[in-house]
mmCIF file of C-alpha atoms in Angstrom:
data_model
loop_
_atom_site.group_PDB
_atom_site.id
_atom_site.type_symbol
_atom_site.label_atom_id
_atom_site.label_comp_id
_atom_site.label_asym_id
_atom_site.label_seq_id
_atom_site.Cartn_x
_atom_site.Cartn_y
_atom_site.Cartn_z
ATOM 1 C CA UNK A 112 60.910 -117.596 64.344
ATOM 2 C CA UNK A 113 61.522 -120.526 61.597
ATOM 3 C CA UNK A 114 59.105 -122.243 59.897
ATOM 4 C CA UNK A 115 60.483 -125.046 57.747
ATOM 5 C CA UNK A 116 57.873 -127.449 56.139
ATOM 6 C CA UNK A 117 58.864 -131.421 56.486
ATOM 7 C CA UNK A 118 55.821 -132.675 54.897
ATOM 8 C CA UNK A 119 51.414 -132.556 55.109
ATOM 9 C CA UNK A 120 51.052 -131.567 58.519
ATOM 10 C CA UNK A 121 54.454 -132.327 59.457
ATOM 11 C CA UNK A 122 56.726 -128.602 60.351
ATOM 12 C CA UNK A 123 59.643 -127.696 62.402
ATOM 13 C CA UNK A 124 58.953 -124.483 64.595
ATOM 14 C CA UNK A 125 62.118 -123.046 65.531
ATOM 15 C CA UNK A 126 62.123 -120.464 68.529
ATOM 16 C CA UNK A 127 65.048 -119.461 70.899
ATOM 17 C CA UNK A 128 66.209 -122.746 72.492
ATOM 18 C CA UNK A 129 63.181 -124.869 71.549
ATOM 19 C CA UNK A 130 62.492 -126.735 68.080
ATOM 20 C CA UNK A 131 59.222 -128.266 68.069
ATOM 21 C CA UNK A 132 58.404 -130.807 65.307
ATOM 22 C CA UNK A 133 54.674 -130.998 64.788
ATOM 23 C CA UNK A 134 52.481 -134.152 63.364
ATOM 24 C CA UNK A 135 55.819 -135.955 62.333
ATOM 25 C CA UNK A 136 54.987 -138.094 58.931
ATOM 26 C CA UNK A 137 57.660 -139.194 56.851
ATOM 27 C CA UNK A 138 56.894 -141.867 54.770
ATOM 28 C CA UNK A 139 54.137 -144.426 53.969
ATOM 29 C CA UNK A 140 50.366 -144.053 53.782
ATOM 30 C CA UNK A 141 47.446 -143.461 56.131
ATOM 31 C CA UNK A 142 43.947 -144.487 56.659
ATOM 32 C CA UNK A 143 43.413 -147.877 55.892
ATOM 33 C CA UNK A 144 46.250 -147.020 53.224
ATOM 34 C CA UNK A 145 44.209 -144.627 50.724
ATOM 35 C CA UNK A 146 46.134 -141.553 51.744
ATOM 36 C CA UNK A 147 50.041 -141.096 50.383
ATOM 37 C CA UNK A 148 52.087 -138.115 50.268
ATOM 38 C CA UNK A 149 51.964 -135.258 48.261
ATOM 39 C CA UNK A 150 55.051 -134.369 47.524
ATOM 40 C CA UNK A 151 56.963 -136.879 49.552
ATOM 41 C CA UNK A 152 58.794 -135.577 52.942
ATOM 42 C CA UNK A 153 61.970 -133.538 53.081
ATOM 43 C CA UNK A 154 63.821 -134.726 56.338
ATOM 44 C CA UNK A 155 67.222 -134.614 57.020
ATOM 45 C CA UNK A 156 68.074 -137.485 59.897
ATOM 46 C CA UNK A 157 70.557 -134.839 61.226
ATOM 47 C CA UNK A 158 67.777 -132.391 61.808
ATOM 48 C CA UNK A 159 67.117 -134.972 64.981
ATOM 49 C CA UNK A 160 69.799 -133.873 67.365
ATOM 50 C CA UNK A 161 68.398 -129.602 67.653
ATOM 51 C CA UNK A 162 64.256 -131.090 68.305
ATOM 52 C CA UNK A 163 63.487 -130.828 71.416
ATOM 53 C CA UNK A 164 60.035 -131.053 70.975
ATOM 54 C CA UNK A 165 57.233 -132.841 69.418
ATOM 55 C CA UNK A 166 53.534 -131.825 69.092
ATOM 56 C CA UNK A 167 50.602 -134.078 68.281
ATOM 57 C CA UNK A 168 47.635 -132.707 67.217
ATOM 58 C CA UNK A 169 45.119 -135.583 67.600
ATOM 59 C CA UNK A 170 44.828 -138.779 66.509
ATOM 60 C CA UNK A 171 43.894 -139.083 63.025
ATOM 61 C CA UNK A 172 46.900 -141.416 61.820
ATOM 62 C CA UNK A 173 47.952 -138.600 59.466
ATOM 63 C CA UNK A 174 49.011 -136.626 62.183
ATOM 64 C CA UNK A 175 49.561 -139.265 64.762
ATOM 65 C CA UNK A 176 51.600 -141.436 61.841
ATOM 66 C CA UNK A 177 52.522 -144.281 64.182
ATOM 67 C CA UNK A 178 54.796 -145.888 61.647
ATOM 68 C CA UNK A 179 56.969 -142.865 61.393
ATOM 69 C CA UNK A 180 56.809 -142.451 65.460
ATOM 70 C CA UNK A 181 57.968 -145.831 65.969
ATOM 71 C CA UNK A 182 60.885 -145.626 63.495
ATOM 72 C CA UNK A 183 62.413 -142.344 65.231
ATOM 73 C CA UNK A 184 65.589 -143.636 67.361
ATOM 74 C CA UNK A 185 65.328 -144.563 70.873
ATOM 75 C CA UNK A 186 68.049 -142.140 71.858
ATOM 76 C CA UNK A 187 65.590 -139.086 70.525
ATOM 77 C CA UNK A 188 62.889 -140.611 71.865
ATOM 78 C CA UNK A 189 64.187 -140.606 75.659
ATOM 79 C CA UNK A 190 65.136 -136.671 75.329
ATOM 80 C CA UNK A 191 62.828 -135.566 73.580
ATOM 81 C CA UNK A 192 58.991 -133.912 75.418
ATOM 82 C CA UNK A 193 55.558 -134.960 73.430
ATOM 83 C CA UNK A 194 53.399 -132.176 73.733
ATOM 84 C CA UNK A 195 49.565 -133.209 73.865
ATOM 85 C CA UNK A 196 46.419 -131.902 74.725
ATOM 86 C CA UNK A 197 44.702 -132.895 77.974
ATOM 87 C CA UNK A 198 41.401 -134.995 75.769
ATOM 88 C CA UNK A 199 42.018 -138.659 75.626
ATOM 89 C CA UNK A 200 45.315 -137.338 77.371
ATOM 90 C CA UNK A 201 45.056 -141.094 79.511
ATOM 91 C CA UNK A 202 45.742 -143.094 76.449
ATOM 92 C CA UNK A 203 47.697 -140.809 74.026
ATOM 93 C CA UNK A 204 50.019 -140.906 77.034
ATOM 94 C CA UNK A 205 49.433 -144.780 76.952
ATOM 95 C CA UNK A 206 50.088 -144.745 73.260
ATOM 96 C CA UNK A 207 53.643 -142.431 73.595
ATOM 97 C CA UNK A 208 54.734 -144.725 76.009
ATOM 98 C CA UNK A 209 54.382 -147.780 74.397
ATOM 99 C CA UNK A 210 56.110 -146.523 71.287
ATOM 100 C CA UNK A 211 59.185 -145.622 73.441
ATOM 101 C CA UNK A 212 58.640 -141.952 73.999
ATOM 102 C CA UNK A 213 59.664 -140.975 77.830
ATOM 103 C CA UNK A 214 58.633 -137.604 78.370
ATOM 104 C CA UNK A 215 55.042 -136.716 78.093
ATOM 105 C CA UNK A 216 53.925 -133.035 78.756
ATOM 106 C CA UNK A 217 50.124 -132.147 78.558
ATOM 107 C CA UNK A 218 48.824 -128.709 77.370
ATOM 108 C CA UNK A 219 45.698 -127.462 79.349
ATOM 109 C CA UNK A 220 43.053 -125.603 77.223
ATOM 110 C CA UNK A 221 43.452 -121.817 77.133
ATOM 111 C CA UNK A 222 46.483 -121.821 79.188
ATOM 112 C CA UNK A 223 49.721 -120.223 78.059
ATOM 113 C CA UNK A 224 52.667 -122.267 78.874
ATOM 114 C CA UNK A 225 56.382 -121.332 78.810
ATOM 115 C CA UNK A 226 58.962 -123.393 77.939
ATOM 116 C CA UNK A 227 62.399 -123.583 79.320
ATOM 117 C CA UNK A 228 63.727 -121.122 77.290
ATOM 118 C CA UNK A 229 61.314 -118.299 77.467
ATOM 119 C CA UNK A 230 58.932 -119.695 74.586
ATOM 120 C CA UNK A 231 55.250 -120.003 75.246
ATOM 121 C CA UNK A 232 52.837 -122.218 73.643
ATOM 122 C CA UNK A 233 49.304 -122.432 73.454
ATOM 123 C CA UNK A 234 46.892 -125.295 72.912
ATOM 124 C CA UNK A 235 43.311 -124.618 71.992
ATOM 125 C CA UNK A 236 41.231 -127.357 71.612
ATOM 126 C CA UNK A 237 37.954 -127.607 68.643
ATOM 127 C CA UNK A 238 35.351 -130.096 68.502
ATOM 128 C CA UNK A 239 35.742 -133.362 70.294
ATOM 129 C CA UNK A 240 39.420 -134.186 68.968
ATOM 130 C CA UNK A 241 41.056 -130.932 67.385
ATOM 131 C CA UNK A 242 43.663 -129.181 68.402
ATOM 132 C CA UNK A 243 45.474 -125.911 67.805
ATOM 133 C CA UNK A 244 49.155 -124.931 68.766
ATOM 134 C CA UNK A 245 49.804 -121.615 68.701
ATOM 135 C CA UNK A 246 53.855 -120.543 69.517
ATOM 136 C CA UNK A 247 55.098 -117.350 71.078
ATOM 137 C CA UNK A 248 58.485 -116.046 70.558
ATOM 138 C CA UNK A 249 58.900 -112.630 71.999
ATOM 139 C CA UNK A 250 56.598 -110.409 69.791
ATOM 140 C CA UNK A 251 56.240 -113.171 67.429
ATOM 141 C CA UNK A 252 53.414 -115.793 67.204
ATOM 142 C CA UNK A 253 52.513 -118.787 65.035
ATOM 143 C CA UNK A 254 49.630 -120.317 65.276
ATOM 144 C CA UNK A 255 49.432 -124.126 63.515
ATOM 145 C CA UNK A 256 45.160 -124.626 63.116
ATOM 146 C CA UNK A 257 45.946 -127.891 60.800
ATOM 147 C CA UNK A 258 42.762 -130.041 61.245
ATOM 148 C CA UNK A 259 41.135 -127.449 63.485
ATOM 149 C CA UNK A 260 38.041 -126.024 61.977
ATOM 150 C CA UNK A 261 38.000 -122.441 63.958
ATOM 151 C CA UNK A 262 35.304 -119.774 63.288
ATOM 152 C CA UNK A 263 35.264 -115.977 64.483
ATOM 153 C CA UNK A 264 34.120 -116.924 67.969
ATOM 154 C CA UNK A 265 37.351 -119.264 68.472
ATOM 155 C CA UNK A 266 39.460 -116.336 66.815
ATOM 156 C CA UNK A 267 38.479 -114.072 69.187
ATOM 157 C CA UNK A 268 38.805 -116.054 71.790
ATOM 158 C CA UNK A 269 42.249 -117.120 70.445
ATOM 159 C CA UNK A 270 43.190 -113.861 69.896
ATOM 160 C CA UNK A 271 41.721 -112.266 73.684
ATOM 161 C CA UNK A 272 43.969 -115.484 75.055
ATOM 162 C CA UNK A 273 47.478 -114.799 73.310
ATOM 163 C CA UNK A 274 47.311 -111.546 71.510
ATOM 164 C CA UNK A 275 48.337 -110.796 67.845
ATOM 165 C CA UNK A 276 48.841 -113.994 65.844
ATOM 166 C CA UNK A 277 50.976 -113.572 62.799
ATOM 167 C CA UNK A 278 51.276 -116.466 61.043
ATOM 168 C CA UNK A 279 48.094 -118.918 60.486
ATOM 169 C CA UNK A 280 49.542 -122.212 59.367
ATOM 170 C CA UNK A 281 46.194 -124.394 57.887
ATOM 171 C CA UNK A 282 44.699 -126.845 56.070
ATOM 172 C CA UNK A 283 43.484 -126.239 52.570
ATOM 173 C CA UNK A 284 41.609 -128.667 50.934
ATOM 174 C CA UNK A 285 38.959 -131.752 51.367
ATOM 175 C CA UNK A 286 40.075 -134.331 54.116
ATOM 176 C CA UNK A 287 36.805 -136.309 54.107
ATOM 177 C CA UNK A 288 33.444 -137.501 52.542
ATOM 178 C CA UNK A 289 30.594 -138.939 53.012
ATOM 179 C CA UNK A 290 30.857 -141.060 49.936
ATOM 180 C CA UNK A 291 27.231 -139.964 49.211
ATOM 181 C CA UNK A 292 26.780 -141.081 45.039
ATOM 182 C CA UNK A 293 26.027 -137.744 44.088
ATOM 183 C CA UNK A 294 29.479 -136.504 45.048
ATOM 184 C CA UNK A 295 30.098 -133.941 42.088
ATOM 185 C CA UNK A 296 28.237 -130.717 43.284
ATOM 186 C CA UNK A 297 28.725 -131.956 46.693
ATOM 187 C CA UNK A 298 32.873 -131.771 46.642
ATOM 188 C CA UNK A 299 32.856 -128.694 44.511
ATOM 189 C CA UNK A 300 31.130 -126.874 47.410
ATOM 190 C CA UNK A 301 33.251 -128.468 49.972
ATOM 191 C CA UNK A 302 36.392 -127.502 48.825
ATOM 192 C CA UNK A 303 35.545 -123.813 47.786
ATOM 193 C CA UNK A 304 33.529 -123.599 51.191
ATOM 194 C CA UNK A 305 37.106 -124.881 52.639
ATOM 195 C CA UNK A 306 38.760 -121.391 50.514
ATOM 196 C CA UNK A 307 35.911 -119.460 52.138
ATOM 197 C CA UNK A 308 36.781 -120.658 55.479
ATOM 198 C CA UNK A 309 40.754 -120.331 55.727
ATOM 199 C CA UNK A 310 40.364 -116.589 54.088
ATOM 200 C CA UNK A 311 37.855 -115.861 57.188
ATOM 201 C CA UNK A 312 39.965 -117.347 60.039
ATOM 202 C CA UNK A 313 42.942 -115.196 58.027
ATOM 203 C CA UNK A 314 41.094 -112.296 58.575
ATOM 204 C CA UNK A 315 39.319 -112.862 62.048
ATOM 205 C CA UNK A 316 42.745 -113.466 63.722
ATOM 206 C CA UNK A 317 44.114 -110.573 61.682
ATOM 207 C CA UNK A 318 47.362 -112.580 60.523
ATOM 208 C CA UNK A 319 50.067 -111.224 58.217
ATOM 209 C CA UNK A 320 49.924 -113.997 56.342
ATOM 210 C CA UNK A 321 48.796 -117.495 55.904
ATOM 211 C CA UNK A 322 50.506 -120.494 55.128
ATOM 212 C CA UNK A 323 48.706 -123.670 53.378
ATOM 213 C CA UNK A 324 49.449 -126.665 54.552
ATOM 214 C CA UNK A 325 48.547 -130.229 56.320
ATOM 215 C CA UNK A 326 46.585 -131.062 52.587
ATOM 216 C CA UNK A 327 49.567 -132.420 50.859
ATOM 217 C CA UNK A 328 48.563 -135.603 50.392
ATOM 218 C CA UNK A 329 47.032 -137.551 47.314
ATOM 219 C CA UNK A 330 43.475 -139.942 47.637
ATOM 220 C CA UNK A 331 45.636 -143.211 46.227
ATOM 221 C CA UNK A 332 43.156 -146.025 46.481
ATOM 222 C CA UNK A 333 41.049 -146.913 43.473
ATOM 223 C CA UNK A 334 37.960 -146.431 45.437
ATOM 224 C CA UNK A 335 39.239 -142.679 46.364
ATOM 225 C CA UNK A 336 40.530 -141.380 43.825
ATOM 226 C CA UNK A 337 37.582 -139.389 42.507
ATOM 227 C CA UNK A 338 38.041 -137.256 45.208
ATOM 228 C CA UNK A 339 41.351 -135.918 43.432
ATOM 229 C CA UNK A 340 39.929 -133.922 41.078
ATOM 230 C CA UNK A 341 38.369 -131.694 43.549
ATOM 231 C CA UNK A 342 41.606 -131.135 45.145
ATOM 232 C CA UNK A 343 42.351 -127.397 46.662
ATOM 233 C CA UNK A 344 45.561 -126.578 44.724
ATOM 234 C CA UNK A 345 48.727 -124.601 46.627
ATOM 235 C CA UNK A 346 47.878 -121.977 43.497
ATOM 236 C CA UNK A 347 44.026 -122.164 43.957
ATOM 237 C CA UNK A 348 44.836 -120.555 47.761
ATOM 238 C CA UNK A 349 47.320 -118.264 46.387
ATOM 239 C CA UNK A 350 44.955 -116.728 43.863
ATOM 240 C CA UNK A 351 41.906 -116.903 46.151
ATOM 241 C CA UNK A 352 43.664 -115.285 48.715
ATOM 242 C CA UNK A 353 45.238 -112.368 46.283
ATOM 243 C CA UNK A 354 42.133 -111.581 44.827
ATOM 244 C CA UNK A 355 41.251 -110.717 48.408
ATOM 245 C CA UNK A 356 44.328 -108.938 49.095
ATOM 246 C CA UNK A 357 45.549 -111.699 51.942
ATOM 247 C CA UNK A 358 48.824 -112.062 52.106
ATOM 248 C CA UNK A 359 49.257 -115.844 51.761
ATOM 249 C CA UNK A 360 53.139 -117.836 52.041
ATOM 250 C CA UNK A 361 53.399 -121.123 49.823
ATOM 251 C CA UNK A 362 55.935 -123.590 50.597
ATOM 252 C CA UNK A 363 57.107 -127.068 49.583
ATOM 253 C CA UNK A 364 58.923 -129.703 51.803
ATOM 254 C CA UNK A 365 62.005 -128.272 52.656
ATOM 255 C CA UNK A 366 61.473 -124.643 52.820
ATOM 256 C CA UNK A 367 62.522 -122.544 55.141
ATOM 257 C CA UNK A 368 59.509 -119.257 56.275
ATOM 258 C CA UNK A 369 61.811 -117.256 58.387
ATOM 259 C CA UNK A 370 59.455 -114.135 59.486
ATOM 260 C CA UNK A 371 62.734 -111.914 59.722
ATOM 261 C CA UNK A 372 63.051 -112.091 56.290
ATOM 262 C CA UNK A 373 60.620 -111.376 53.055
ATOM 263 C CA UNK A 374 58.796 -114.310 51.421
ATOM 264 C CA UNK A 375 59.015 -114.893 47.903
ATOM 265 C CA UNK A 376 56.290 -118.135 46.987
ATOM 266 C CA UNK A 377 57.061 -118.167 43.136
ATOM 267 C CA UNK A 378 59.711 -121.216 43.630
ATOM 268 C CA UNK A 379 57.149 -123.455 45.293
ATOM 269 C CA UNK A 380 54.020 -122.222 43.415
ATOM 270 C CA UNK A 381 56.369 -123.122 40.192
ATOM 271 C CA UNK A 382 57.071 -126.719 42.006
ATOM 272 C CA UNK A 383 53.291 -127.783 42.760
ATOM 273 C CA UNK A 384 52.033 -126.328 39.124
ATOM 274 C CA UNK A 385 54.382 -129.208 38.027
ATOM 275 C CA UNK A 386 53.757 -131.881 40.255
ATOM 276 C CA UNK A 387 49.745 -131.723 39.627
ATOM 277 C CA UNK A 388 50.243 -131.376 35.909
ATOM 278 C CA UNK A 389 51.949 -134.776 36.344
ATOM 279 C CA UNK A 390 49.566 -136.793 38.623
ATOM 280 C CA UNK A 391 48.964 -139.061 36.172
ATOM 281 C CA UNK A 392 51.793 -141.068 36.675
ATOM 282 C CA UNK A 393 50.815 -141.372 40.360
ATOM 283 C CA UNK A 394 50.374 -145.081 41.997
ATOM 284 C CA UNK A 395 46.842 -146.168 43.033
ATOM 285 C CA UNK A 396 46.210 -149.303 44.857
ATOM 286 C CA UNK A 397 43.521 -151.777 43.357
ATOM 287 C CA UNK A 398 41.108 -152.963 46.671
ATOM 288 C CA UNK A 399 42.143 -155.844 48.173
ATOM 289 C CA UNK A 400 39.471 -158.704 48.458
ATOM 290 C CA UNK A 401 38.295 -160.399 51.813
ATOM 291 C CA UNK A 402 36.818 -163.119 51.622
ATOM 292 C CA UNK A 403 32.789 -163.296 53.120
ATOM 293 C CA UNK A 404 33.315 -165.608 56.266
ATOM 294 C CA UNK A 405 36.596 -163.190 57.471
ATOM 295 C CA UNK A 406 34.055 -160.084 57.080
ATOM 296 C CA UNK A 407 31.071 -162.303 58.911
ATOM 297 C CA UNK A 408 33.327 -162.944 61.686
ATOM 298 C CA UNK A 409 34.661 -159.385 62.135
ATOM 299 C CA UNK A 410 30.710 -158.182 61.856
ATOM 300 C CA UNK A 411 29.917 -160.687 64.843
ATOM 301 C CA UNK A 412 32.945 -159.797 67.560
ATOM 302 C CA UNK A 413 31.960 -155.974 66.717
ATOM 303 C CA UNK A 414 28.251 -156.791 67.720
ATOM 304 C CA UNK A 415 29.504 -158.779 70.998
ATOM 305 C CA UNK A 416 31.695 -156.011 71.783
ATOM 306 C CA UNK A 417 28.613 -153.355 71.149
ATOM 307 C CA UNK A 418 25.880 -155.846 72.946
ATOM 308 C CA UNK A 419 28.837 -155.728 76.118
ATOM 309 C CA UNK A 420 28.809 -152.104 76.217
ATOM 310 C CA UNK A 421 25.089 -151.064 75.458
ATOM 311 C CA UNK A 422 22.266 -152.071 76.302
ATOM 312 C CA UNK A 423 20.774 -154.483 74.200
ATOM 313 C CA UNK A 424 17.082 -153.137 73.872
ATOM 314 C CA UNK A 425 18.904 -150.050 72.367
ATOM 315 C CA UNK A 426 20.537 -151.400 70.604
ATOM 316 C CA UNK A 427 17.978 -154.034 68.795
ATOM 317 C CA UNK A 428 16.265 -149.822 67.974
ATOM 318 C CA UNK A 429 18.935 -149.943 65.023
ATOM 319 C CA UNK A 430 17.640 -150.983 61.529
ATOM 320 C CA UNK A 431 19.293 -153.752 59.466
ATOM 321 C CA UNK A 432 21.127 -151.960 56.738
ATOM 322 C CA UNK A 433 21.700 -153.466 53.125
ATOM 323 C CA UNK A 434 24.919 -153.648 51.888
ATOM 324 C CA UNK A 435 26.019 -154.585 48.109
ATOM 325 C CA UNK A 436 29.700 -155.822 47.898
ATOM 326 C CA UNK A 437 30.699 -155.865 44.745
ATOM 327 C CA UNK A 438 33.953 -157.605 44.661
ATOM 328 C CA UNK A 439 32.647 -160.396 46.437
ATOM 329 C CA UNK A 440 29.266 -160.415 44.453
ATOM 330 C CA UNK A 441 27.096 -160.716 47.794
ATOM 331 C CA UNK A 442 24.556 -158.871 48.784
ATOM 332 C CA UNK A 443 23.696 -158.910 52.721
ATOM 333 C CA UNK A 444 21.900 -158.221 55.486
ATOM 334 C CA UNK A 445 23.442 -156.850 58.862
ATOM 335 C CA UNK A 446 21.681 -156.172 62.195
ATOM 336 C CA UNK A 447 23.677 -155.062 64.907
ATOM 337 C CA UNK A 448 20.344 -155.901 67.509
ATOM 338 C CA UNK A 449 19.975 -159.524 66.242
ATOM 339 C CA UNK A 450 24.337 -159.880 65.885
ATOM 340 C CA UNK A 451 23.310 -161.240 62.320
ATOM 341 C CA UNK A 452 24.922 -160.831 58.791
ATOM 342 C CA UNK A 453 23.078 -163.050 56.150
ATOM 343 C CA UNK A 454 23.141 -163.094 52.466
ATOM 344 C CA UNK A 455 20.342 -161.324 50.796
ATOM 345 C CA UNK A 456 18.534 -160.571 47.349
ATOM 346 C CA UNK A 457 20.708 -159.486 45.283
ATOM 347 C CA UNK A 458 18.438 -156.959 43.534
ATOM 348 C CA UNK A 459 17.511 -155.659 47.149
ATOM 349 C CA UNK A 460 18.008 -151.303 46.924
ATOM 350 C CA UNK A 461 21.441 -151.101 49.143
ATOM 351 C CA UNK A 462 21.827 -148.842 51.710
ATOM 352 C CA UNK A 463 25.626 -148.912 51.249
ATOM 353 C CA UNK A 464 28.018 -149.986 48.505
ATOM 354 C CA UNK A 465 31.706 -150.907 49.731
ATOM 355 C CA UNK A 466 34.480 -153.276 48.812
ATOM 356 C CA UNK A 467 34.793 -156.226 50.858
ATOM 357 C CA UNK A 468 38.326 -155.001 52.407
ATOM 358 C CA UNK A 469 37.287 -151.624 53.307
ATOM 359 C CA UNK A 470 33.938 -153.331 55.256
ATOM 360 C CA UNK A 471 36.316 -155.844 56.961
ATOM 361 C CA UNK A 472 38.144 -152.705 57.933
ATOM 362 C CA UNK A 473 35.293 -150.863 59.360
ATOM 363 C CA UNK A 474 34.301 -154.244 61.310
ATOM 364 C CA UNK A 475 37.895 -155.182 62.401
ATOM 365 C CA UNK A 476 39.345 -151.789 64.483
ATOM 366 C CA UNK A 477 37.882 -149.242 66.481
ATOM 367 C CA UNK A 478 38.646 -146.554 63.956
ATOM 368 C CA UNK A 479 37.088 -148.300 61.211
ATOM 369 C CA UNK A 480 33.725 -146.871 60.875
ATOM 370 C CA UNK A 481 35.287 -143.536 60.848
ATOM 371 C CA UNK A 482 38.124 -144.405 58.208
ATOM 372 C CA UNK A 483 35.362 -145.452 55.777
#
């Protein structure tokens, strides 16, 4: 089996017959636009014609990338098979039709499935979203965890389901926070608790090696950027993992893991030392400003669309919150129960700090609260 790394999450499996193309993402940014590559893709158009496959994880928009989805040509599109898990399966299906793809094939939970050409792959499913694909060629078996965060009991289950697993393809480093103020100690234990966790699942499944990836991306807002510096390096997992004797396989966008064949990571080690030393001349976006009656009327359709699916005496249960904007220089008061946002003190304590564009976000789209 081939393993050759397009980008983040993004990686063509290639197995007998079949290549499957997972979490395609080849340019642009993600979530609410604060998340860019890290290094950018490496995608050759002609690579199109041998995929006959492509695998969604879930729906986070940096593995479901629908700008990349809907650039692909409509020609690959009709012959090619999505592979998706059977949650939300009703409107991912919805959603892969709509952007032009034809064939839609749905992955049960647990449950082997073979391909046409003697391949089998394996969907297990983590948490309310999460998804694993693990992929079987002969006595040979991948398993891609990317978002999925597995502990022993899903290993062994994993393991009792498919057998040995010999490659653990997963993510390395910090993909969210709380944006709690005191963020220092906070992110330092997050992403060394993230080390802690990949080295377990490495040695719970009992892999021959590990391969670090679906992180390579950079925080490129102004309001995220802090998170940066806590960033799990390629060569932080490579030393944290040799320390503990785990065989660990580094690559950058456009290399080629071929499990036939021995591994050498110094090249791409040697090419992401380089790019962090220079991520200072990386782009971040200043916030964009909404103005205050755009954000009111955002609040005030999410509260009618709340007040039409719950019941209002529940919902009148939740507190008003305070929330400082500082770009616009407001100060306000929100209710969800009373479907009110009113100016406030402005030396009122503040429950919540955010830029007026990233609140208008969180009002405006059904992903929006978790975005923020």
């Amino acid at each position: 089996m081939k393993i050759y790394l397009v980008s983040h999450a993004s990686v063509l499996f290639e197995s007998n017959n079949s290549v499957i193309w997972t979490d395609p993402w080849l340019s642009g940014k993600a979530f609410n636009n604060s998340w860019a590559l890290l290094p950018e893709a490496s995608f050759d158009p002609a690579m199109l014609e041998k995929i006959n496959y492509v695998w969604i994880s879930h729906e986070h928009p940096d593995h479901f990338h629908i700008p990349t989805l809907r650039s692909l040509p409509a020609a690959f599109k009709e012959r090619v098979t999505v592979l998706y898990q059977s949650l939300n399966s009703e409107k991912m299906i919805a959603a892969f039709k709509q952007l032009g793809f034809k064939n839609v094939r749905i992955l049960p939970h647990r449950e082997p499935q073979q391909l046409d050409d003697g391949t089998v792959v394996y969907s297990y499913y983590v948490g309310v979203m999460d998804s694993c694909l693990a992929v079987k060629s002969g006595s040979t078996t991948a398993l891609n965890a990317n978002d999925a965060q597995i502990k022993t009991g899903d290993c062994a289950l994993i393991r009792r389901d498919i057998g040995k697993v010999d490659t653990l393809l997963t993510q390395f480093s910090i993909a969210f926070y709380s944006g709690l103020p005191d963020h220092d100690e906070r992110l330092r234990r997050m992403a060394h608790g993230i080390l802690q966790r990949i080295s377990g699942n490495h040695r719970d499944l009992g892999v021959a090696q590990t391969v670090p990836f679906a992180s390579f991306i950079y925080y490129c807002s102004e309001e995220n950027r802090y998170i940066n510096s806590y960033h799990n390096t390629p060569r932080m997992v490579y030393d944290y993992f040799q320390q503990r004797n785990q065989p660990v396989m580094v690559l950058y966008p456009g290399d080629v893991f071929d499990d036939l064949s021995p591994y050498d990571s110094s090249e791409a080690l040697k090419r992401y030392d380089q790019l962090y030393a220079s991520s200072e001349r990386l782009v971040y976006d200043p916030p964009a400003r909404v103005e205050f009656p755009e954000v009111a009327q955002n609040f005030t359709k999410l509260c009618k669309a709340l007040h039409e699916r719950y019941p209002t005496a529940l919902l009148k249960l939740l507190r008003p919150l305070v929330v400082r904007i500082p770009d616009l220089q407001k100060t306000v008061l929100l209710s969800i129960g009373r479907r009110s946002i009113v100016e406030t003190d402005h030396s009122a304590v503040a429950d919540l700090t955010v830029g007026s564009q990233a609140l208008h976000f969180a009002f405006a789209t059904p992903y929006g609260f978790q975005t923020l």
